[in-house]
mmCIF file with all atom_site columns, C-alpha atoms in Angstrom:
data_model
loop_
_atom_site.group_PDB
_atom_site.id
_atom_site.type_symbol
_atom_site.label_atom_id
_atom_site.label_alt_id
_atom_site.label_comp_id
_atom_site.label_asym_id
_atom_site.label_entity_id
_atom_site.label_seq_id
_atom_site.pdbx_PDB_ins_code
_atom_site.Cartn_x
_atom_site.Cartn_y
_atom_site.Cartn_z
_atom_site.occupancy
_atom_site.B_iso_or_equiv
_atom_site.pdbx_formal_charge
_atom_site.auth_seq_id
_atom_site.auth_comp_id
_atom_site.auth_asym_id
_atom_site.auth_atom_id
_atom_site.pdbx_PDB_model_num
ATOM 1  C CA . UNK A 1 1  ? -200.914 70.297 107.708 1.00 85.00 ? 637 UNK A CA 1
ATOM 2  C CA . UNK A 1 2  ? -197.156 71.382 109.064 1.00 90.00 ? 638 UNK A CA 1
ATOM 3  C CA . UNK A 1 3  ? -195.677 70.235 112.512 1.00 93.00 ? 639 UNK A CA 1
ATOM 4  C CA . UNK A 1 4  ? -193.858 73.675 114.118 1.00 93.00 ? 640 UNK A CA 1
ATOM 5  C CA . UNK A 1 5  ? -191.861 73.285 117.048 1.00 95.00 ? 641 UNK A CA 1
ATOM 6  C CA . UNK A 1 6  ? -191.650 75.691 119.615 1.00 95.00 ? 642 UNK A CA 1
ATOM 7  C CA . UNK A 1 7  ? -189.225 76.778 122.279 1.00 94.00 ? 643 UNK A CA 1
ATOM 8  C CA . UNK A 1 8  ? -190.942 77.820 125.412 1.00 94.00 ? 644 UNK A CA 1
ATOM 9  C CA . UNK A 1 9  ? -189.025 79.552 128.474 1.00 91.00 ? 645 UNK A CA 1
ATOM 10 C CA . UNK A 1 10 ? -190.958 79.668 131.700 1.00 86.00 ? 646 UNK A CA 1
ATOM 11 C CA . UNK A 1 11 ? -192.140 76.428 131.667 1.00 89.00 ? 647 UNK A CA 1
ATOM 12 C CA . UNK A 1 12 ? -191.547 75.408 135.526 1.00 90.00 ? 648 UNK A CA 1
ATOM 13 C CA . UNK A 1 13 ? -193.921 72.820 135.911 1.00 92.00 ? 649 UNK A CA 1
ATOM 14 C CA . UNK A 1 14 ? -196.400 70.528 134.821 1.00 93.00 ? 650 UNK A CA 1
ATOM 15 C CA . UNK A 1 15 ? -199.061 72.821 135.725 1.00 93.00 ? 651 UNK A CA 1
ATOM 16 C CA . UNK A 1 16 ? -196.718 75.342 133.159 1.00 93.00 ? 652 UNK A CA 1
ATOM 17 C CA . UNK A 1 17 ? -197.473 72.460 130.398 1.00 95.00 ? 653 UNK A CA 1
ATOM 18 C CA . UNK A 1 18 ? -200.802 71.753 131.338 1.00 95.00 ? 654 UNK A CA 1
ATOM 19 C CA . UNK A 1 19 ? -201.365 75.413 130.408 1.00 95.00 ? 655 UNK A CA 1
ATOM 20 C CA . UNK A 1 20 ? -199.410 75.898 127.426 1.00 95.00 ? 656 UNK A CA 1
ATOM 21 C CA . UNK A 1 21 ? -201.205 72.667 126.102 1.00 96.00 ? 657 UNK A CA 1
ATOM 22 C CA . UNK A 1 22 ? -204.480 74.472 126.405 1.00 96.00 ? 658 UNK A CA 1
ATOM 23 C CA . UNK A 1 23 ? -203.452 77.900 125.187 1.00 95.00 ? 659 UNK A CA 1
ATOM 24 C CA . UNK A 1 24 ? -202.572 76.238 122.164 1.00 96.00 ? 660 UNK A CA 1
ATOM 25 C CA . UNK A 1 25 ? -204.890 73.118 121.367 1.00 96.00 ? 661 UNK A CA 1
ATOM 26 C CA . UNK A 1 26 ? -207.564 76.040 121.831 1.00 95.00 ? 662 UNK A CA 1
ATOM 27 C CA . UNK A 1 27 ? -205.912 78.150 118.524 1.00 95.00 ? 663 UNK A CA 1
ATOM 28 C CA . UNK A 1 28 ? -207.780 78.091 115.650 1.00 95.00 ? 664 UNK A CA 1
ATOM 29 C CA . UNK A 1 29 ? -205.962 75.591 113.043 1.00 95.00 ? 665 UNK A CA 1
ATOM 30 C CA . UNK A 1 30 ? -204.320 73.912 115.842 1.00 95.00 ? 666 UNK A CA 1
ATOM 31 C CA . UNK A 1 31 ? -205.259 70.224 115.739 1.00 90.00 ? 667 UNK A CA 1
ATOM 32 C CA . UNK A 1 32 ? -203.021 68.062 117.764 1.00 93.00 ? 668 UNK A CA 1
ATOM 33 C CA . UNK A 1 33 ? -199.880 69.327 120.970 1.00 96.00 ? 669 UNK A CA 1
ATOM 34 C CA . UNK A 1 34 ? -197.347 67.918 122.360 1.00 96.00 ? 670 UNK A CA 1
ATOM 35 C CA . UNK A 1 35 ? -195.657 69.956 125.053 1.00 96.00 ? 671 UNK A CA 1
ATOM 36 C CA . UNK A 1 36 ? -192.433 68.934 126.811 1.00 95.00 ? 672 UNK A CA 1
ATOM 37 C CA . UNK A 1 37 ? -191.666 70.178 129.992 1.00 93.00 ? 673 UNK A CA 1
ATOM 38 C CA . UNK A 1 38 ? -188.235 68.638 130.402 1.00 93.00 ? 674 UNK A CA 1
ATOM 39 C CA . UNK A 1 39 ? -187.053 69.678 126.879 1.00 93.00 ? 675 UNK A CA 1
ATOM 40 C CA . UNK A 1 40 ? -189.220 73.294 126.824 1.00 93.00 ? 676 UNK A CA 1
ATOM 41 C CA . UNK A 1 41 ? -190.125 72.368 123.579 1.00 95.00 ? 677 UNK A CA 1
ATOM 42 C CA . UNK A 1 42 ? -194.113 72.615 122.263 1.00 95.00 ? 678 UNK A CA 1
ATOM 43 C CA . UNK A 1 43 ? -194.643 70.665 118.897 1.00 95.00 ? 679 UNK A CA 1
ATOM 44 C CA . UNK A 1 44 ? -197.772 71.746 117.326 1.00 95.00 ? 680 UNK A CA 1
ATOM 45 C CA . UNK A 1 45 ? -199.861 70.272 114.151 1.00 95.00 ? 681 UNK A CA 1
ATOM 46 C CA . UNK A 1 46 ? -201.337 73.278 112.560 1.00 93.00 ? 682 UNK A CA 1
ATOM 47 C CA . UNK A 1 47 ? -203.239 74.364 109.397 1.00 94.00 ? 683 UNK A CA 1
ATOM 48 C CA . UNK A 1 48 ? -200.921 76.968 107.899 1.00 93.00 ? 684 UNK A CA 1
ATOM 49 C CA . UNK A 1 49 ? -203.432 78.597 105.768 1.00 94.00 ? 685 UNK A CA 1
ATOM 50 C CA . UNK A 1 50 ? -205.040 78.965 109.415 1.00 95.00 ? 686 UNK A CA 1
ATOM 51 C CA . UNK A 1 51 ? -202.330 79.604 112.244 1.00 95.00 ? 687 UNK A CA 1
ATOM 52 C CA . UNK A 1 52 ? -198.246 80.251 111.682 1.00 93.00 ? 688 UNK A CA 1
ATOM 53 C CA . UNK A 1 53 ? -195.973 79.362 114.163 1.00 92.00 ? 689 UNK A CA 1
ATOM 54 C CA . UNK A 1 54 ? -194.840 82.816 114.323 1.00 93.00 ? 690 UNK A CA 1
ATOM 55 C CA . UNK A 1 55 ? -199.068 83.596 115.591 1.00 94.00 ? 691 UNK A CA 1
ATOM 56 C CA . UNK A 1 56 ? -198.988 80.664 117.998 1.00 94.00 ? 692 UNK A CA 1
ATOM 57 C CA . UNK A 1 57 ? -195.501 81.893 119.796 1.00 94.00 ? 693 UNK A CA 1
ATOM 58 C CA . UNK A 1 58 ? -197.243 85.259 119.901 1.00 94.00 ? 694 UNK A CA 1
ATOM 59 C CA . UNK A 1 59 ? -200.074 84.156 121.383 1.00 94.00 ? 695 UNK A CA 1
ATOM 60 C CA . UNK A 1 60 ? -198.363 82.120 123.815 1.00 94.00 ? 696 UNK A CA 1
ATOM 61 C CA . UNK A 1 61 ? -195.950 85.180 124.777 1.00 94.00 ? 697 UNK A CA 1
ATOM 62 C CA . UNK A 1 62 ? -198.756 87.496 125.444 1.00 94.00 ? 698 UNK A CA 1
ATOM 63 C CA . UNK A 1 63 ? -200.035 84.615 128.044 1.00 93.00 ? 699 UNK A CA 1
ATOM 64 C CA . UNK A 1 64 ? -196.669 84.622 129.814 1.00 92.00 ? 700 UNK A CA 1
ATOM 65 C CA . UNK A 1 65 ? -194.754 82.061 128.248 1.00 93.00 ? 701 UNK A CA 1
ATOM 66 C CA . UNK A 1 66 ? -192.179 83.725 126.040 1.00 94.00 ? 702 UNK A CA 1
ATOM 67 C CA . UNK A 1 67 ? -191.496 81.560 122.433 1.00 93.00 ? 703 UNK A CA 1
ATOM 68 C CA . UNK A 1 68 ? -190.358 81.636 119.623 1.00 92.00 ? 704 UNK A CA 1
ATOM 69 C CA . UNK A 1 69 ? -189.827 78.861 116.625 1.00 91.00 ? 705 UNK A CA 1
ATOM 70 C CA . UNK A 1 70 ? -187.587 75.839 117.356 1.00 87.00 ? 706 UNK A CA 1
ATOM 71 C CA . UNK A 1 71 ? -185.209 77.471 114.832 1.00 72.00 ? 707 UNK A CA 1
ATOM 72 C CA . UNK A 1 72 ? -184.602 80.663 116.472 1.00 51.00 ? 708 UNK A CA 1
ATOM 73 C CA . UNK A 1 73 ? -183.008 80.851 120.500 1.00 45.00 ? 709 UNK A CA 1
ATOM 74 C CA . UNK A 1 74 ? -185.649 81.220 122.964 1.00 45.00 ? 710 UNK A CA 1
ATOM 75 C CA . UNK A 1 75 ? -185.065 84.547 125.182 1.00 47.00 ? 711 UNK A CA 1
ATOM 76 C CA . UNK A 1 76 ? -184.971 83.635 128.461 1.00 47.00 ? 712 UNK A CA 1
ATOM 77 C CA . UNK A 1 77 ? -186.970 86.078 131.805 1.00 48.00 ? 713 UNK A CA 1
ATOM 78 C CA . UNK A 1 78 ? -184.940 84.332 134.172 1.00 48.00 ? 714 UNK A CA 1
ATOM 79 C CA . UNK A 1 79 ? -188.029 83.878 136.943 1.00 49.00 ? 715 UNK A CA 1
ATOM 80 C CA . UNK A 1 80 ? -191.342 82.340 136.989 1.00 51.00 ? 716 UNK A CA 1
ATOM 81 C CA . UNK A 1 81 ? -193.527 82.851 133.972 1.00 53.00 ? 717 UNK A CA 1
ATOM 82 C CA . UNK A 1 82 ? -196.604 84.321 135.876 1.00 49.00 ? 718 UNK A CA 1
ATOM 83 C CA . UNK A 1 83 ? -198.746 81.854 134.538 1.00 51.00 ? 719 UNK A CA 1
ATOM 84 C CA . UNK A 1 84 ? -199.594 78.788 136.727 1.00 55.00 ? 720 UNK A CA 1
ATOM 85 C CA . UNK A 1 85 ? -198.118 79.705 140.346 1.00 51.00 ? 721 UNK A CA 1
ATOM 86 C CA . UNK A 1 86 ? -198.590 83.571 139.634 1.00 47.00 ? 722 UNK A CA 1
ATOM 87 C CA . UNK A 1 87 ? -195.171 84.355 140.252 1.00 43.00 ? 723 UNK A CA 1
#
């Protein structure tokens, strides 16, 4: 098991993390999330020989909510991320 951290842009609410949270505890070799709305950080137990972290931030991108690994700067839309209020 490997803890990846993720940073998340268009996380505007706790509805935003409330969604994130199930996009990825419902990833295959995803087995525990922690997603911080203040921070716009997700941090993500996974089974490597499963899930990367580079899969998960795709995954989580196509939904809305661009990502990418803690390591690398987040690209930010600038606006709502379509997700929770539909903006």
């Amino acid at each position: 098991m490997q803890i990846a951290v993720l940073n998340i842009d268009g996380m505007n609410s706790e509805g935003c993390a409330d969604k994130i949270t199930e996009l990825l505890t419902n990833m295959a070799g995803v087995s525990d999330v922690r997603v911080s709305l203040r921070d716009g950080l997700a941090s993500v137990q996974l089974d490597e020989a499963v899930v990367s972290a580079r899969t998960l931030t795709r995954g989580l991108t196509s939904a809305g909510y661009p990502s990418v690994p803690a390591a690398e700067p987040a690209a930010k839309s600038g606006g709502c991320c379509g997700g929770c209020c539909g903006g």
